[in-house]
Tab-separated table of N, CA, C and O in Angstrom:
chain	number	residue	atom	x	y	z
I	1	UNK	N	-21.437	1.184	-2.265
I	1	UNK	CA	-20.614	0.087	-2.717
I	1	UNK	C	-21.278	-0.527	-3.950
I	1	UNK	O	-22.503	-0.634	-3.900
I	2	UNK	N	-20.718	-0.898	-4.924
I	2	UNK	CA	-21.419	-1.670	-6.051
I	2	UNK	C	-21.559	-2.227	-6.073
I	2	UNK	O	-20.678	-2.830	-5.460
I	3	UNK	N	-22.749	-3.333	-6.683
I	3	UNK	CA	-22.816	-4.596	-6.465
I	3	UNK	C	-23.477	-5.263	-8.103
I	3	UNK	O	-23.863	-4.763	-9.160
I	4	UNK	N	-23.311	-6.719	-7.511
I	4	UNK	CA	-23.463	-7.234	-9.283
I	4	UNK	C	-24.841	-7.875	-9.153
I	4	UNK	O	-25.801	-7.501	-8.479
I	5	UNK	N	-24.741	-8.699	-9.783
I	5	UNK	CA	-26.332	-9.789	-10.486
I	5	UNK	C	-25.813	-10.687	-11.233
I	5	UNK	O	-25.487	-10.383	-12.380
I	6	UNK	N	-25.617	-12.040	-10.728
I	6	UNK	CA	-25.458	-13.068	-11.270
I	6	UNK	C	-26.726	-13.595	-11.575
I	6	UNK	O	-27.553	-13.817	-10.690
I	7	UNK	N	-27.007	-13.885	-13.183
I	7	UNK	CA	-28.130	-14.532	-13.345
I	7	UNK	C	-27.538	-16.027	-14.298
I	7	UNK	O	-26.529	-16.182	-14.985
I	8	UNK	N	-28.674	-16.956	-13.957
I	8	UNK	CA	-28.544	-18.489	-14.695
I	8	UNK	C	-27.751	-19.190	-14.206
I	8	UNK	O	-27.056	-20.031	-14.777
I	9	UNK	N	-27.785	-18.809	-12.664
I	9	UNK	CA	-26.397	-20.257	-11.374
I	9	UNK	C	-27.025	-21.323	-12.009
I	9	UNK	O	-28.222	-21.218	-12.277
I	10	UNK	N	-26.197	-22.682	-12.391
I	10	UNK	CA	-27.018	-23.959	-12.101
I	10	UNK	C	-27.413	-24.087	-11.155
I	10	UNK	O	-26.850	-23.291	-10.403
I	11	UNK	N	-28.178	-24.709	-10.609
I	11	UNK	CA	-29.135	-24.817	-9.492
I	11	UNK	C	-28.502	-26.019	-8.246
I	11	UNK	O	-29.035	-26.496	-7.244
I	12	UNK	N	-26.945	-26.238	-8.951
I	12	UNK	CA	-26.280	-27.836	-8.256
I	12	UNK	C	-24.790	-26.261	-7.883
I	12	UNK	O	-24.580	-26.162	-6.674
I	13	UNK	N	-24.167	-25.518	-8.522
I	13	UNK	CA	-24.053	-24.472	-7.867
I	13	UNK	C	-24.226	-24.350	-7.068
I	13	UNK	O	-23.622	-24.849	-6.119
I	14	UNK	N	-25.324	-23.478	-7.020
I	14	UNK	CA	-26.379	-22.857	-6.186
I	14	UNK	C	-26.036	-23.068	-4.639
I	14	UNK	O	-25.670	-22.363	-3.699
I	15	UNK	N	-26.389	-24.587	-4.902
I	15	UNK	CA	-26.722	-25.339	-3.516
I	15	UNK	C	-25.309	-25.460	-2.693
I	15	UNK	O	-25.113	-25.515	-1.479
I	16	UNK	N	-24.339	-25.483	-3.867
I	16	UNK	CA	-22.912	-25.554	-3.465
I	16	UNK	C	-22.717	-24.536	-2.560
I	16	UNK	O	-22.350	-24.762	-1.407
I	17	UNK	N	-22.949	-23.347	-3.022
I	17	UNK	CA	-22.560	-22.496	-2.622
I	17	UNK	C	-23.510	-22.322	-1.061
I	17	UNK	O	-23.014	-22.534	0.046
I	18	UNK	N	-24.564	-22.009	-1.236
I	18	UNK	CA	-25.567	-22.292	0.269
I	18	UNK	C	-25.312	-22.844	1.063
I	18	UNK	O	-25.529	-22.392	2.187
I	19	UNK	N	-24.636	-24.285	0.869
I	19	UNK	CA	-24.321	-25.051	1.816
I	19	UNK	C	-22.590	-25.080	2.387
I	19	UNK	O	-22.253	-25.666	3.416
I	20	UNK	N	-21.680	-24.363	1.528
I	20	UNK	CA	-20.590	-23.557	1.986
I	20	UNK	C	-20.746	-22.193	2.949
I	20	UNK	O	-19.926	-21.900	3.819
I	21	UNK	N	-22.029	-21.358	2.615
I	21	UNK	CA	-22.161	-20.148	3.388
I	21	UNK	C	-22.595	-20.850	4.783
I	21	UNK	O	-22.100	-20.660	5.893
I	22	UNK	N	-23.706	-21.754	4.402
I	22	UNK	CA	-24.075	-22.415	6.427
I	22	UNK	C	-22.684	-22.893	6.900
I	22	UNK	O	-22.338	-22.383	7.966
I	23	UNK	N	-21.897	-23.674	6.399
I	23	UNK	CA	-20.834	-24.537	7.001
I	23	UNK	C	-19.916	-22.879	7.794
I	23	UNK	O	-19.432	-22.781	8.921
I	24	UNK	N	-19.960	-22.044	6.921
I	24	UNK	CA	-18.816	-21.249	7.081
I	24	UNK	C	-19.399	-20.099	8.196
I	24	UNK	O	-18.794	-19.135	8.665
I	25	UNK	N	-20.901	-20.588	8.469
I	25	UNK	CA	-21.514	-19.473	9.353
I	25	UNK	C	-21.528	-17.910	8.448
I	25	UNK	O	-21.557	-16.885	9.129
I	26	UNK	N	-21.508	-17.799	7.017
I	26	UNK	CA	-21.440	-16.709	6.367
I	26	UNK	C	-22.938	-16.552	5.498
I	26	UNK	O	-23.537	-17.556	5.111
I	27	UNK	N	-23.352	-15.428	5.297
I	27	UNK	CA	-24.347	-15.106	3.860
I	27	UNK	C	-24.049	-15.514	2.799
I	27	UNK	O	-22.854	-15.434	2.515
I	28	UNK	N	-24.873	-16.038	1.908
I	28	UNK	CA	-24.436	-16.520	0.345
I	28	UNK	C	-23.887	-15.485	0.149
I	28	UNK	O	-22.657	-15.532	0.127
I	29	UNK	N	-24.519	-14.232	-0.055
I	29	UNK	CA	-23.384	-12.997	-0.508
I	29	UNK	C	-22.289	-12.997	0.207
I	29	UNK	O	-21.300	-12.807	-0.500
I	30	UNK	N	-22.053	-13.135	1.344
I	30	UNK	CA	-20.579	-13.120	2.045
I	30	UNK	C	-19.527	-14.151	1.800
I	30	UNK	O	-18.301	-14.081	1.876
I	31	UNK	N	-20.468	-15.292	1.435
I	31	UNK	CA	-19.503	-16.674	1.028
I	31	UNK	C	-19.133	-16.267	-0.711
I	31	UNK	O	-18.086	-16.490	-1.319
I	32	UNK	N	-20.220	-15.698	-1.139
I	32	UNK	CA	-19.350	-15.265	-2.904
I	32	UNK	C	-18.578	-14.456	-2.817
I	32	UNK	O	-17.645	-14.498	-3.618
I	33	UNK	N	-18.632	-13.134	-1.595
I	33	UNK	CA	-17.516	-12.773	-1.880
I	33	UNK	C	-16.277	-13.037	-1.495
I	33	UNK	O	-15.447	-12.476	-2.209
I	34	UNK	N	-15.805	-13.723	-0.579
I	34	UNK	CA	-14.774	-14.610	-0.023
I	34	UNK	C	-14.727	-14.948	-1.238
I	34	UNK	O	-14.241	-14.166	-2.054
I	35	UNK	N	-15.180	-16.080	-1.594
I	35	UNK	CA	-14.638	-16.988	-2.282
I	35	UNK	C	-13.893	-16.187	-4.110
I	35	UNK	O	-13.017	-16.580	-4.881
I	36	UNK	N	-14.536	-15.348	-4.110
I	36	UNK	CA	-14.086	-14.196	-5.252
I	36	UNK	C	-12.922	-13.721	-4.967
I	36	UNK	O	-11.878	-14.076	-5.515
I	37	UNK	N	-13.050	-12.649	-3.839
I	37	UNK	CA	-11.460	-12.405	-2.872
I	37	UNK	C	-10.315	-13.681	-2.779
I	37	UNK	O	-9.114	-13.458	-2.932
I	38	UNK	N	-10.799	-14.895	-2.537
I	38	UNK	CA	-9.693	-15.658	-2.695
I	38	UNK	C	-9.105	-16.366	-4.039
I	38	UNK	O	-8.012	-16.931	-3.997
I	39	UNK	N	-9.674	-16.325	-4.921
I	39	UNK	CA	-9.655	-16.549	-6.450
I	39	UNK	C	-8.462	-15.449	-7.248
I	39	UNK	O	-7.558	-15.693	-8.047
I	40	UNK	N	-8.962	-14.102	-6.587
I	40	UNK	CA	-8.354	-13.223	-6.897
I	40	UNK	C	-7.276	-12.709	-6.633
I	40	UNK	O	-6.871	-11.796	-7.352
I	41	UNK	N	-6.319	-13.269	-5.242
I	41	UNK	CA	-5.673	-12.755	-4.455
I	41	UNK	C	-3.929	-13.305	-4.873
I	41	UNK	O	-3.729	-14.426	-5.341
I	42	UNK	N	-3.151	-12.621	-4.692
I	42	UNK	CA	-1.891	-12.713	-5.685
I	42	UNK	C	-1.196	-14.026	-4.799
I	42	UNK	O	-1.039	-13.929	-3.582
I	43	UNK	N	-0.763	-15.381	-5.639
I	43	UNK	CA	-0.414	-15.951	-5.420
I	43	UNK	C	1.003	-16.285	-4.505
I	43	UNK	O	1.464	-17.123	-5.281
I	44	UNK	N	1.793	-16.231	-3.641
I	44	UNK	CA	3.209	-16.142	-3.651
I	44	UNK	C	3.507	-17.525	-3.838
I	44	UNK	O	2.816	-18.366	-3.263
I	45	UNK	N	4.546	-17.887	-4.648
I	45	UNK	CA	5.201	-18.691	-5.257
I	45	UNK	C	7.020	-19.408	-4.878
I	45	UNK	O	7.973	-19.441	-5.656
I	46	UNK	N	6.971	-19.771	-3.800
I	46	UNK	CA	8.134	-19.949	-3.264
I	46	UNK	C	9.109	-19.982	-4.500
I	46	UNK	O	8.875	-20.551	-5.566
I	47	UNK	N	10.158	-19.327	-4.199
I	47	UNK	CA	11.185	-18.957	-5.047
I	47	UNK	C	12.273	-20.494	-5.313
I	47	UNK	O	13.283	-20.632	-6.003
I	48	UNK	N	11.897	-20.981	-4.872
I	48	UNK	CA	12.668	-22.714	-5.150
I	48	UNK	C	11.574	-23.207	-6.273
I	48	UNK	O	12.092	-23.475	-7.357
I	49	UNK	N	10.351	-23.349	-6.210
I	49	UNK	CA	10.136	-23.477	-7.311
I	49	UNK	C	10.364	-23.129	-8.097
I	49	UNK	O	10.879	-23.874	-8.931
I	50	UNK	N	10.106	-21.520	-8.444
I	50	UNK	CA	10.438	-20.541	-9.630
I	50	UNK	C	11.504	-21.046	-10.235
I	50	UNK	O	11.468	-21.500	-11.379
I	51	UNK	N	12.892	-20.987	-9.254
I	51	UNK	CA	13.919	-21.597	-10.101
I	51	UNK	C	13.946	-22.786	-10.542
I	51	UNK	O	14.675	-22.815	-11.534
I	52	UNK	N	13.497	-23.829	-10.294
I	52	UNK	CA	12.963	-25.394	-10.634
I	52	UNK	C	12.184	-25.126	-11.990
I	52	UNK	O	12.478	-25.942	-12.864
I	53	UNK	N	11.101	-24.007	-12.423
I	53	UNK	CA	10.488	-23.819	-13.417
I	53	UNK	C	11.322	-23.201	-14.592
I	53	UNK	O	11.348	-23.694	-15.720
I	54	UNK	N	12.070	-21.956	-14.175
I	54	UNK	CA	13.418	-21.618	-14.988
I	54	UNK	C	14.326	-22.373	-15.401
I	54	UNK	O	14.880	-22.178	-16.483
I	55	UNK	N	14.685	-23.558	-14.440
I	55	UNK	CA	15.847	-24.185	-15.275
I	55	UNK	C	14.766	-24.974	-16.646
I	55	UNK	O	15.040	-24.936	-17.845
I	56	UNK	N	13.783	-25.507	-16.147
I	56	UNK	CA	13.749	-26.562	-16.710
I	56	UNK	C	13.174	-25.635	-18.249
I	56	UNK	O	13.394	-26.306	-19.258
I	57	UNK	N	12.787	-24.842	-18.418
I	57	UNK	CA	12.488	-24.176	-19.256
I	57	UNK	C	13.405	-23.744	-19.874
I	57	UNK	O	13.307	-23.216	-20.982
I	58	UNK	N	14.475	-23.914	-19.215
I	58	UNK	CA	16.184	-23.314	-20.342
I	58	UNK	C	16.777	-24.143	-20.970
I	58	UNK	O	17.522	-24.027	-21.943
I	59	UNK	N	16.202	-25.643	-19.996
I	59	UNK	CA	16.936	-26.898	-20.943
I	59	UNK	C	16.332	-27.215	-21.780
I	59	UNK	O	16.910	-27.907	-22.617
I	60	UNK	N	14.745	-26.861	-22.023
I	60	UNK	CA	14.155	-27.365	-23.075
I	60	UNK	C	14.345	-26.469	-24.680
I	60	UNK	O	14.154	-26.797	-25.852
I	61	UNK	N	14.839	-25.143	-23.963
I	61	UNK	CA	14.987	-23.895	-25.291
I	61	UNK	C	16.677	-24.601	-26.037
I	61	UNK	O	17.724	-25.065	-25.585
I	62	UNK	N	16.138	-24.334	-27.266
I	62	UNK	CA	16.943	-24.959	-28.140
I	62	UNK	C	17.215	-23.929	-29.323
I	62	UNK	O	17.553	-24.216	-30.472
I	63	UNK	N	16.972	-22.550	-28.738
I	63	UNK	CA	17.205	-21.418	-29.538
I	63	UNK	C	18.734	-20.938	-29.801
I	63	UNK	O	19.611	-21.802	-29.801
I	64	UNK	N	19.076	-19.557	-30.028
I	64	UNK	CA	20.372	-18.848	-30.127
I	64	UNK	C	20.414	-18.627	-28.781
I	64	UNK	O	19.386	-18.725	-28.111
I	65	UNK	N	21.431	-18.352	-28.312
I	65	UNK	CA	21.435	-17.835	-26.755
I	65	UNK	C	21.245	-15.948	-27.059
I	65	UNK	O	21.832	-15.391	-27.987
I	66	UNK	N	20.534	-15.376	-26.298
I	66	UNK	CA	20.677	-13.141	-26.612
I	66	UNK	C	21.959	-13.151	-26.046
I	66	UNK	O	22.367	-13.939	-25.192
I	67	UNK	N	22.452	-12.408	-26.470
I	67	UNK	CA	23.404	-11.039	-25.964
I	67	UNK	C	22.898	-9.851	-24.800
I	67	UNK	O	21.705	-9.611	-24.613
I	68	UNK	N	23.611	-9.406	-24.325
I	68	UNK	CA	22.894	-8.430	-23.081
I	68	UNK	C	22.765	-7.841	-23.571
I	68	UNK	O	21.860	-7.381	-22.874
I	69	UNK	N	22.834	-6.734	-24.908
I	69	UNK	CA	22.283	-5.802	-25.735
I	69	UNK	C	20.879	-6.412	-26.281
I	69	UNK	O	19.823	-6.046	-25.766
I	70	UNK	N	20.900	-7.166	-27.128
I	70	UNK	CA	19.652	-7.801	-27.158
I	70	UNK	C	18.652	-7.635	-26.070
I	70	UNK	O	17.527	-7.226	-26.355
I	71	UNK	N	18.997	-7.939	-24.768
I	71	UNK	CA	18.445	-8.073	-23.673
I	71	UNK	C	18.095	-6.868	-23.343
I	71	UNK	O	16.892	-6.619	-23.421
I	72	UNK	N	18.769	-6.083	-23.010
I	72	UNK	CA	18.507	-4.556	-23.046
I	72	UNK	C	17.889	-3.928	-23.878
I	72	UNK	O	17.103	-3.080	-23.455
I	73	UNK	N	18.038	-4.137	-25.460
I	73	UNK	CA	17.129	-3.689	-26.262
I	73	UNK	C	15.329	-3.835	-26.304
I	73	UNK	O	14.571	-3.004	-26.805
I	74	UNK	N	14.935	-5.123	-25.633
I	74	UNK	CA	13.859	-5.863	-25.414
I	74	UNK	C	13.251	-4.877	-24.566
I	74	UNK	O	12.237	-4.221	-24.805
I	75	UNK	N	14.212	-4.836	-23.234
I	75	UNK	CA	13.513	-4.408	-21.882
I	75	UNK	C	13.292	-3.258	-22.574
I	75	UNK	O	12.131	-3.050	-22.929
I	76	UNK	N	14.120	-2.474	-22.847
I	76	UNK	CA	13.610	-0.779	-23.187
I	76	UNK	C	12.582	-0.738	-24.115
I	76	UNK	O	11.587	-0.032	-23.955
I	77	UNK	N	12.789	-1.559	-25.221
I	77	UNK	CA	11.558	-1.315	-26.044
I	77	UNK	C	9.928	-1.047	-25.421
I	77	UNK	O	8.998	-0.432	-25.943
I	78	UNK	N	10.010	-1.895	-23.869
I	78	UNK	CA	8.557	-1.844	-23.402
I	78	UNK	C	8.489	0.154	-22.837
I	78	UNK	O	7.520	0.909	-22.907
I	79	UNK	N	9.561	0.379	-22.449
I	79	UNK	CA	9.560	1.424	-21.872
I	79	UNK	C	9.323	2.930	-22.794
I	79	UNK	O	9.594	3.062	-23.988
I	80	UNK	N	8.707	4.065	-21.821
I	80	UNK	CA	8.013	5.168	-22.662
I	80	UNK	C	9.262	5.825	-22.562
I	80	UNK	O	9.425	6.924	-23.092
């Protein structure tokens, strides 16, 4: 398995972290990697928000409206 080397923790870190691995009954290495794994891990985003973020992002665009060719032209362009 590979492993890394963190060098130059602040030392107020450090302690952070030590005293999260005792609380959690885990190894400093076991508490970094949790805490890495959960940093990393794909968010799900309830879909009521999403649309709450979409509208409000459509009322603020003050552009041309695309065409579905336009639209289509876009998407394909990414494609090989």
């Amino acid at each position: 398995m590979p492993s890394i080397t963190v060098k130059n923790i602040p030392e107020s870190l450090f302690n952070r972290l030590k005293a999260a691995a005792e609380r959690n009954r885990r190894s400093l290495n076991g508490e970094i990697i949790t805490r890495i794994e959960d940093s990393l891990a794909p968010r799900r985003v309830p879909t009521e928000m999403l649309l709450v973020r979409i509208r409000e992002l459509h009322q603020r665009y003050d552009g041309p409206a695309l065409t579905l060719d336009q639209i289509d032209d876009a998407r394909d362009a990414g494609r090989p």
